CSV table of N, CA and C in Angstrom, one decimal:
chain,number,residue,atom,x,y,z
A,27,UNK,N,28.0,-22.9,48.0
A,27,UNK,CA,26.8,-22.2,48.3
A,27,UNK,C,25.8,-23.1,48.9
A,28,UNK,N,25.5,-22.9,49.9
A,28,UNK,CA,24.1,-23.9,51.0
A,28,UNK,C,23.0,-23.7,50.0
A,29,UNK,N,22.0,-24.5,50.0
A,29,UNK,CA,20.9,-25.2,49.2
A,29,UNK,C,19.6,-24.0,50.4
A,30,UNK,N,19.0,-22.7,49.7
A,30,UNK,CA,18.7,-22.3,50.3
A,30,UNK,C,16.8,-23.2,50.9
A,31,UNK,N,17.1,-22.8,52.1
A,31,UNK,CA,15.5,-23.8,52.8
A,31,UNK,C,15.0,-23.0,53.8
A,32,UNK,N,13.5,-22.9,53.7
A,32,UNK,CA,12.8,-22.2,54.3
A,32,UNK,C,13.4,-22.3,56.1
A,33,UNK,N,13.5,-21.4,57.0
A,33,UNK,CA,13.9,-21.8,58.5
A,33,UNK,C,15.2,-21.2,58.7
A,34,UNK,N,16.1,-20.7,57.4
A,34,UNK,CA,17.5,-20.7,57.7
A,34,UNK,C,17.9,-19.6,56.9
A,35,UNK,N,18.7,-18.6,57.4
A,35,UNK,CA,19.2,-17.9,56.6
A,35,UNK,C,19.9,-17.9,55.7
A,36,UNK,N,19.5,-17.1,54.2
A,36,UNK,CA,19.7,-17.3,52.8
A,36,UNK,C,20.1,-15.9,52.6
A,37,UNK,N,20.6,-16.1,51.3
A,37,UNK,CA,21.3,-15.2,50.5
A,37,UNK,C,20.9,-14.0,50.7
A,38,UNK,N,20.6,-12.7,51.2
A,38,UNK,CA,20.3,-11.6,51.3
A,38,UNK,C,19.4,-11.6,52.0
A,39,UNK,N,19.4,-12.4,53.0
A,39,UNK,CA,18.4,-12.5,54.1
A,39,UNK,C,18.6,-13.3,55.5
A,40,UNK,N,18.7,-12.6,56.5
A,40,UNK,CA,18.8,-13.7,57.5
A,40,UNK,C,17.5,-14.1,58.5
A,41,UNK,N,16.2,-13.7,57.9
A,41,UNK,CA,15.6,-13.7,58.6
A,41,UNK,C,14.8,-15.6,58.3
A,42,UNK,N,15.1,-16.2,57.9
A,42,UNK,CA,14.7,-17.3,57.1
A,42,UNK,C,13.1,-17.3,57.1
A,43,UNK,N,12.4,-16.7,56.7
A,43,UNK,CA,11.5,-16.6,55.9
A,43,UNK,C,11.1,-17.1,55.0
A,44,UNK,N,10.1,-18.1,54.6
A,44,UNK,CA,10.2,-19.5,53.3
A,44,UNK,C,10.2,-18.0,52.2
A,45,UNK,N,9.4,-17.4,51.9
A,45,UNK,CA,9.4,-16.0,50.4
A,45,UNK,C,11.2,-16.1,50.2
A,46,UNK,N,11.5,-15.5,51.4
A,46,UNK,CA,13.2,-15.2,50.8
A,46,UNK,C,14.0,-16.6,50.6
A,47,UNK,N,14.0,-17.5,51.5
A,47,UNK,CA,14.6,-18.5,50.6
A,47,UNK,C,14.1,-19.5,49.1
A,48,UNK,N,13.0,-18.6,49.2
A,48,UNK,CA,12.3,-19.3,47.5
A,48,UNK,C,12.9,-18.7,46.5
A,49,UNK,N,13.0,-17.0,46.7
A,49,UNK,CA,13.2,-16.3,46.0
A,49,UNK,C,15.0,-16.5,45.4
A,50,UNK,N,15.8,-17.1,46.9
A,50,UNK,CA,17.2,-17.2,46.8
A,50,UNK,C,17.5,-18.3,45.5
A,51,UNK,N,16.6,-19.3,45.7
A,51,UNK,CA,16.8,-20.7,45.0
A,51,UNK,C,15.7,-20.6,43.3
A,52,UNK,N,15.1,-19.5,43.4
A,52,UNK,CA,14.5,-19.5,42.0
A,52,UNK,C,15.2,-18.1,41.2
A,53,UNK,N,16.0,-17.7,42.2
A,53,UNK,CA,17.0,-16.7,41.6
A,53,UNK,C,18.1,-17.2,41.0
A,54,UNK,N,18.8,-18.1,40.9
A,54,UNK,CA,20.2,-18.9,41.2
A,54,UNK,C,19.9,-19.0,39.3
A,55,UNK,N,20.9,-19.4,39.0
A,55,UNK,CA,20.8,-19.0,37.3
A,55,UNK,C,20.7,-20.6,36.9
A,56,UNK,N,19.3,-20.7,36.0
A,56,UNK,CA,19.1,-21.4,35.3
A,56,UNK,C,17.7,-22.4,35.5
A,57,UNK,N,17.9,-21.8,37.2
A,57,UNK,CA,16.8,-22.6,38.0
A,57,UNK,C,15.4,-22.6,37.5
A,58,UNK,N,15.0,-21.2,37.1
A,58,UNK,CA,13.6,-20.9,36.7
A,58,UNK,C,13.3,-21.6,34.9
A,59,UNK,N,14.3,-21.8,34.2
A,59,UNK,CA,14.5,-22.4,32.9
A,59,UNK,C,14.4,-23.9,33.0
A,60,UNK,N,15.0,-24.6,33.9
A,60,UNK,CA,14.8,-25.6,34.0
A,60,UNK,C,13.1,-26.4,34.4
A,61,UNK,N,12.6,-25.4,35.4
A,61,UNK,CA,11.4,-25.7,36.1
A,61,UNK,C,10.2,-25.7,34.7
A,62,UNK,N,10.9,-24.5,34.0
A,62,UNK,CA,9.9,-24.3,32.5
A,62,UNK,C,9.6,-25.1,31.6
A,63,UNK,N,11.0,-25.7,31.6
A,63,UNK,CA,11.5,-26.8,30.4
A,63,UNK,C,10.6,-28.1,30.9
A,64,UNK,N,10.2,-28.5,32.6
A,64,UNK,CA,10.0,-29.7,33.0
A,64,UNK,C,8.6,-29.6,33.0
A,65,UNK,N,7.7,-28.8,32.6
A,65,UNK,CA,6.1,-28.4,32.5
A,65,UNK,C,5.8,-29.2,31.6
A,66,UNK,N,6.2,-29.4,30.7
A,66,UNK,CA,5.6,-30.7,30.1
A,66,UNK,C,5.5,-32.4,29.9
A,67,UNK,N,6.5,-32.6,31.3
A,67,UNK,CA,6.7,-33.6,32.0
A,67,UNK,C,8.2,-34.2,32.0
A,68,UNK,N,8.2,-35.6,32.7
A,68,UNK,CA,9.6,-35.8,32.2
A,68,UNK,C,10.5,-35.4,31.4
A,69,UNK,N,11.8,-35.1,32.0
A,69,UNK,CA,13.0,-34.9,30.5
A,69,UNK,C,14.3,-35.8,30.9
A,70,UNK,N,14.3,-36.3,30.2
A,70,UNK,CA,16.0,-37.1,30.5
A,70,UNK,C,17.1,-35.9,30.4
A,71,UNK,N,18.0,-36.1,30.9
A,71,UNK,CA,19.6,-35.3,31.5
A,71,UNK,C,19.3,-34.9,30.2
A,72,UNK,N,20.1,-35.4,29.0
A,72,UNK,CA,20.4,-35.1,27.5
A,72,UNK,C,19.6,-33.9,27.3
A,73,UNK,N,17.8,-34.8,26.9
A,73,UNK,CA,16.7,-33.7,26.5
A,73,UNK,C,16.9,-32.3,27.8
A,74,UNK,N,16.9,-32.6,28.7
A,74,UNK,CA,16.6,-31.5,29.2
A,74,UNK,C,17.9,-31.0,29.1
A,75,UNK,N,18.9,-31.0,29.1
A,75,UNK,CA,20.5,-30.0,28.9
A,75,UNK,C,20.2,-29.5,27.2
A,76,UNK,N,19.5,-30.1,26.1
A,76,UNK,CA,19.6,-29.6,25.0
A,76,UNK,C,18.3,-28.2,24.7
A,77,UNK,N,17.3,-28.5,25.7
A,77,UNK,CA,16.2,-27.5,25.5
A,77,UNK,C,16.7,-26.1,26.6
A,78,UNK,N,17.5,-26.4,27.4
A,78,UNK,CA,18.5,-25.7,28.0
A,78,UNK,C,19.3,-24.8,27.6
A,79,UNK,N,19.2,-25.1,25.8
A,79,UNK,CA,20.4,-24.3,25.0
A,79,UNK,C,22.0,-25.0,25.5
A,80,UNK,N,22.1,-25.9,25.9
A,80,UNK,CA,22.7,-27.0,25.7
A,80,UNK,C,24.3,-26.6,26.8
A,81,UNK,N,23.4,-25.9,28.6
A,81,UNK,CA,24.0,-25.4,29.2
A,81,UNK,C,25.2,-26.4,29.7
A,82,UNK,N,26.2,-26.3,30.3
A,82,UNK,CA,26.7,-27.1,31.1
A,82,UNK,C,26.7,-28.1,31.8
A,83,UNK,N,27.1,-29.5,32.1
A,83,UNK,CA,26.3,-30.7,32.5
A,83,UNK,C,26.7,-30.1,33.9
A,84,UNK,N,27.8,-29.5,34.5
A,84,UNK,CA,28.2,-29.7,35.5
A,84,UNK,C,27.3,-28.6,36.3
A,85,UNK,N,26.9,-27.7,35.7
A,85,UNK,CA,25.8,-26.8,36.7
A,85,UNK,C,24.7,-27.3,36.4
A,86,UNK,N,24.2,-27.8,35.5
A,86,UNK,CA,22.8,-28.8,35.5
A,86,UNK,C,22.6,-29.7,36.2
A,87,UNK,N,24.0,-30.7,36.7
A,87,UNK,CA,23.7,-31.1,37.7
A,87,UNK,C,23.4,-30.8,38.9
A,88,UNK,N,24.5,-29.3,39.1
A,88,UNK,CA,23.9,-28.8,40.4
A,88,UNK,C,22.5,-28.4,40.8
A,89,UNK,N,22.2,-27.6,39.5
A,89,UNK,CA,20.7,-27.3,40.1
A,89,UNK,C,19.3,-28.2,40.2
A,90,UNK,N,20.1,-29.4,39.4
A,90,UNK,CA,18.6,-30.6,39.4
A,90,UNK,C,18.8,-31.2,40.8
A,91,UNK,N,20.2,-31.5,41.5
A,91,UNK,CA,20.6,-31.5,42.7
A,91,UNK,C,19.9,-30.4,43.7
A,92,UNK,N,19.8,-29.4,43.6
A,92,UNK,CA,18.9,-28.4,44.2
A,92,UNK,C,17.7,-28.5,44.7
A,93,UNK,N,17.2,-29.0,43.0
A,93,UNK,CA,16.0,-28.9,42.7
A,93,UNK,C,15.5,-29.9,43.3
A,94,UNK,N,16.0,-31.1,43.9
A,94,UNK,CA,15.8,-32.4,44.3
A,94,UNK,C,15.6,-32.0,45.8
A,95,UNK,N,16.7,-31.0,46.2
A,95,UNK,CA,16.8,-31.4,47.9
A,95,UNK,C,15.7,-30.6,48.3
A,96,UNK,N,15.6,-29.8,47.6
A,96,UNK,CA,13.9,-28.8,48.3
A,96,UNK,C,12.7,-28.8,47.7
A,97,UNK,N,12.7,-30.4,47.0
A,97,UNK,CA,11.2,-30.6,47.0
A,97,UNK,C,10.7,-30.5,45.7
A,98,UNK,N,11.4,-29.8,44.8
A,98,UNK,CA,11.0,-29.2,43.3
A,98,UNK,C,10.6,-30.3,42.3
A,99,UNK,N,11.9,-31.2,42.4
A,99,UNK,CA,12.5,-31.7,41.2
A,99,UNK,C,12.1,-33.3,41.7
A,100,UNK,N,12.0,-34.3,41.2
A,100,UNK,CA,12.4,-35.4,41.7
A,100,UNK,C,12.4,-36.6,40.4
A,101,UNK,N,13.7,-37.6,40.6
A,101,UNK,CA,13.7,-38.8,39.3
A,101,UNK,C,12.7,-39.9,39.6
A,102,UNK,N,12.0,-39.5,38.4
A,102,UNK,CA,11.2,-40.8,37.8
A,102,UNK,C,12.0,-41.8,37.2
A,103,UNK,N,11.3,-43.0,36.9
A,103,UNK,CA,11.5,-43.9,35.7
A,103,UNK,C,11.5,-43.3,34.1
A,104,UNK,N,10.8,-42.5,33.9
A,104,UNK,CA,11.1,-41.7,32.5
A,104,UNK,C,11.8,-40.1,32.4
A,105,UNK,N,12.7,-39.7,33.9
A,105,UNK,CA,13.9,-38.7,34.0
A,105,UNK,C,13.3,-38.2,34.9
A,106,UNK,N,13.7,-36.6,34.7
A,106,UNK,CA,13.4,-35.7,36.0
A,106,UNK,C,12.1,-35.1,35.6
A,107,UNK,N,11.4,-35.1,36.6
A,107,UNK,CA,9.9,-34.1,36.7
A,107,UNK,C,9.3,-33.3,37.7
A,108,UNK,N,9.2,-32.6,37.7
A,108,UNK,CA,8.2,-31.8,38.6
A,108,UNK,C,7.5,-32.8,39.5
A,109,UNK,N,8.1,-32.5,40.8
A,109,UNK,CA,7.1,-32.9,41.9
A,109,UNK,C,5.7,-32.2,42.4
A,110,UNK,N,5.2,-32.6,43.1
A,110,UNK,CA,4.3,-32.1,43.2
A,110,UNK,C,4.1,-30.5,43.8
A,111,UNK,N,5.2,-30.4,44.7
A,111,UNK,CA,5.9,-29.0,44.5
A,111,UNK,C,5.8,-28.3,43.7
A,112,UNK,N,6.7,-28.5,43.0
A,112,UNK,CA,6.9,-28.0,41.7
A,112,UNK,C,6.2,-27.7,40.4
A,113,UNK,N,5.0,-28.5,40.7
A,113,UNK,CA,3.8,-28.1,40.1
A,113,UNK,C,3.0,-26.8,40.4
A,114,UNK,N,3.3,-27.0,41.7
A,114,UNK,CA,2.5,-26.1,42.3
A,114,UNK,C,3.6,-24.4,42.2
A,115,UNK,N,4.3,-25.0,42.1
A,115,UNK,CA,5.1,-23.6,42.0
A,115,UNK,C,4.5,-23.1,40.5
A,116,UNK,N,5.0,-24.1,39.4
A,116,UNK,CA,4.2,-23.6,38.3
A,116,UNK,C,2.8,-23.2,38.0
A,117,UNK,N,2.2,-23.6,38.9
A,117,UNK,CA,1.1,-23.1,38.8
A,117,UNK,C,1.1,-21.5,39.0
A,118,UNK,N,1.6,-21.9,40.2
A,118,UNK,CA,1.9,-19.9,40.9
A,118,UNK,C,2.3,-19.5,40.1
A,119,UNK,N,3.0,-19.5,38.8
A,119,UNK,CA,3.8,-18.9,38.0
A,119,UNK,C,2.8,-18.3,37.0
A,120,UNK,N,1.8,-18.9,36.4
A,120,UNK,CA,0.7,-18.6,35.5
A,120,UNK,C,0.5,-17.1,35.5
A,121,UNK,N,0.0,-16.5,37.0
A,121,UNK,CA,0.0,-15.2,36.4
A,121,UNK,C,1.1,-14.2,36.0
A,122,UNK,N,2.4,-14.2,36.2
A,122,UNK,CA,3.4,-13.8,35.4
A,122,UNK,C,4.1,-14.2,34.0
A,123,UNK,N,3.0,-15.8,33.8
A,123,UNK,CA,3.3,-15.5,32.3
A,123,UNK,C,2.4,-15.0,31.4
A,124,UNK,N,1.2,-14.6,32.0
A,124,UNK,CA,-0.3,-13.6,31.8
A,124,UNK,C,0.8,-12.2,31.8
A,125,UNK,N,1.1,-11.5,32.5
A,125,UNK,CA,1.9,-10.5,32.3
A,125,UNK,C,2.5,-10.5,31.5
A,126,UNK,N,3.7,-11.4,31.6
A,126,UNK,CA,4.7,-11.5,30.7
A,126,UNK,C,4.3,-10.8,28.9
A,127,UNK,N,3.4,-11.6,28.9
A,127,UNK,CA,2.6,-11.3,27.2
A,127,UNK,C,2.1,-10.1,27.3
A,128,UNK,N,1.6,-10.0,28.7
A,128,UNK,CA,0.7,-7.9,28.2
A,128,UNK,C,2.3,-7.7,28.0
A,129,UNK,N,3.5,-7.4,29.0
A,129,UNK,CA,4.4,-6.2,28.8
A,129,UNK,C,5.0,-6.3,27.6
A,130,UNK,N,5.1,-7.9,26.7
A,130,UNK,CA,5.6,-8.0,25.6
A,130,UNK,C,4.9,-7.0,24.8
A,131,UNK,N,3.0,-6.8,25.2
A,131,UNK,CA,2.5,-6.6,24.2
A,131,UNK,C,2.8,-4.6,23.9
A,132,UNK,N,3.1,-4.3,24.9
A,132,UNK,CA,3.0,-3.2,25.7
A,132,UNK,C,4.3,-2.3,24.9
A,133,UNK,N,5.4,-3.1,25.2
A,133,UNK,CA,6.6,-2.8,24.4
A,133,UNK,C,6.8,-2.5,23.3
A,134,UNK,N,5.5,-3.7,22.3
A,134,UNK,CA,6.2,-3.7,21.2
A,134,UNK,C,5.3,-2.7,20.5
A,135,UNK,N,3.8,-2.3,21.2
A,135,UNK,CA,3.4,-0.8,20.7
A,135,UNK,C,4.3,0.4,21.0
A,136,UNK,N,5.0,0.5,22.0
A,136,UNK,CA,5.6,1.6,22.0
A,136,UNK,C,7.2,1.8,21.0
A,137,UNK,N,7.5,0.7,20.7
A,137,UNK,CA,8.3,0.6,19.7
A,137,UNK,C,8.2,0.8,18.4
A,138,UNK,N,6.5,1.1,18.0
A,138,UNK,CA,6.0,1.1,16.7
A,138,UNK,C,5.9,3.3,16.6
């Protein structure tokens, strides 16, 4: 599967559009967990595969491989961390995890 990149047509899209190939490569499983995990800065292979729920090395590599070629991900001297990219992606993420909490909150009154 091609490393989706803004310019080029991606996964349920051919219009290459940077939205659709973001969405192709933050869709891909594991990718958005990883990005989560790296918010608090460096993680070595180990740490980050164990906060991972202790996924597979061989798709962890793939996606930190991913994560590397479009900018997200990149190795430090104390492991992999969020580029500056990827900061910024997390940033953008903030208000969906503002959401995230109302619909938690939202759910668990209607379950009561």
């Amino acid at each position: 599967m091609a490393i989706p990149k803004p310019g080029v047509p991606v996964r349920g899209s051919h219009s290459g559009r940077p939205i659709m190939a973001a969405l192709d490569l933050l869709g891909r499983r594991w990718v958005m967990r990883i990005i989560w995990e790296l918010r608090g800065g460096p993680q070595t292979f180990r740490a980050l595969r164990e906060r991972c729920d202790d996924m597979s090395p061989t798709v962890l590599n793939q996606r930190l491989r991913e994560l590397r070629d479009t900018a997200l991900v990149e190795m430090t001297d104390d492991g992999y961390a969020l580029s500056q990219l990827g900061a910024e992606l997390l940033k953008a993420m903030e208000p969906m995890l503002a959401w995230s909490e109302r619909w938690q909150t939202v759910l668990a009154k209607e379950m009561t």
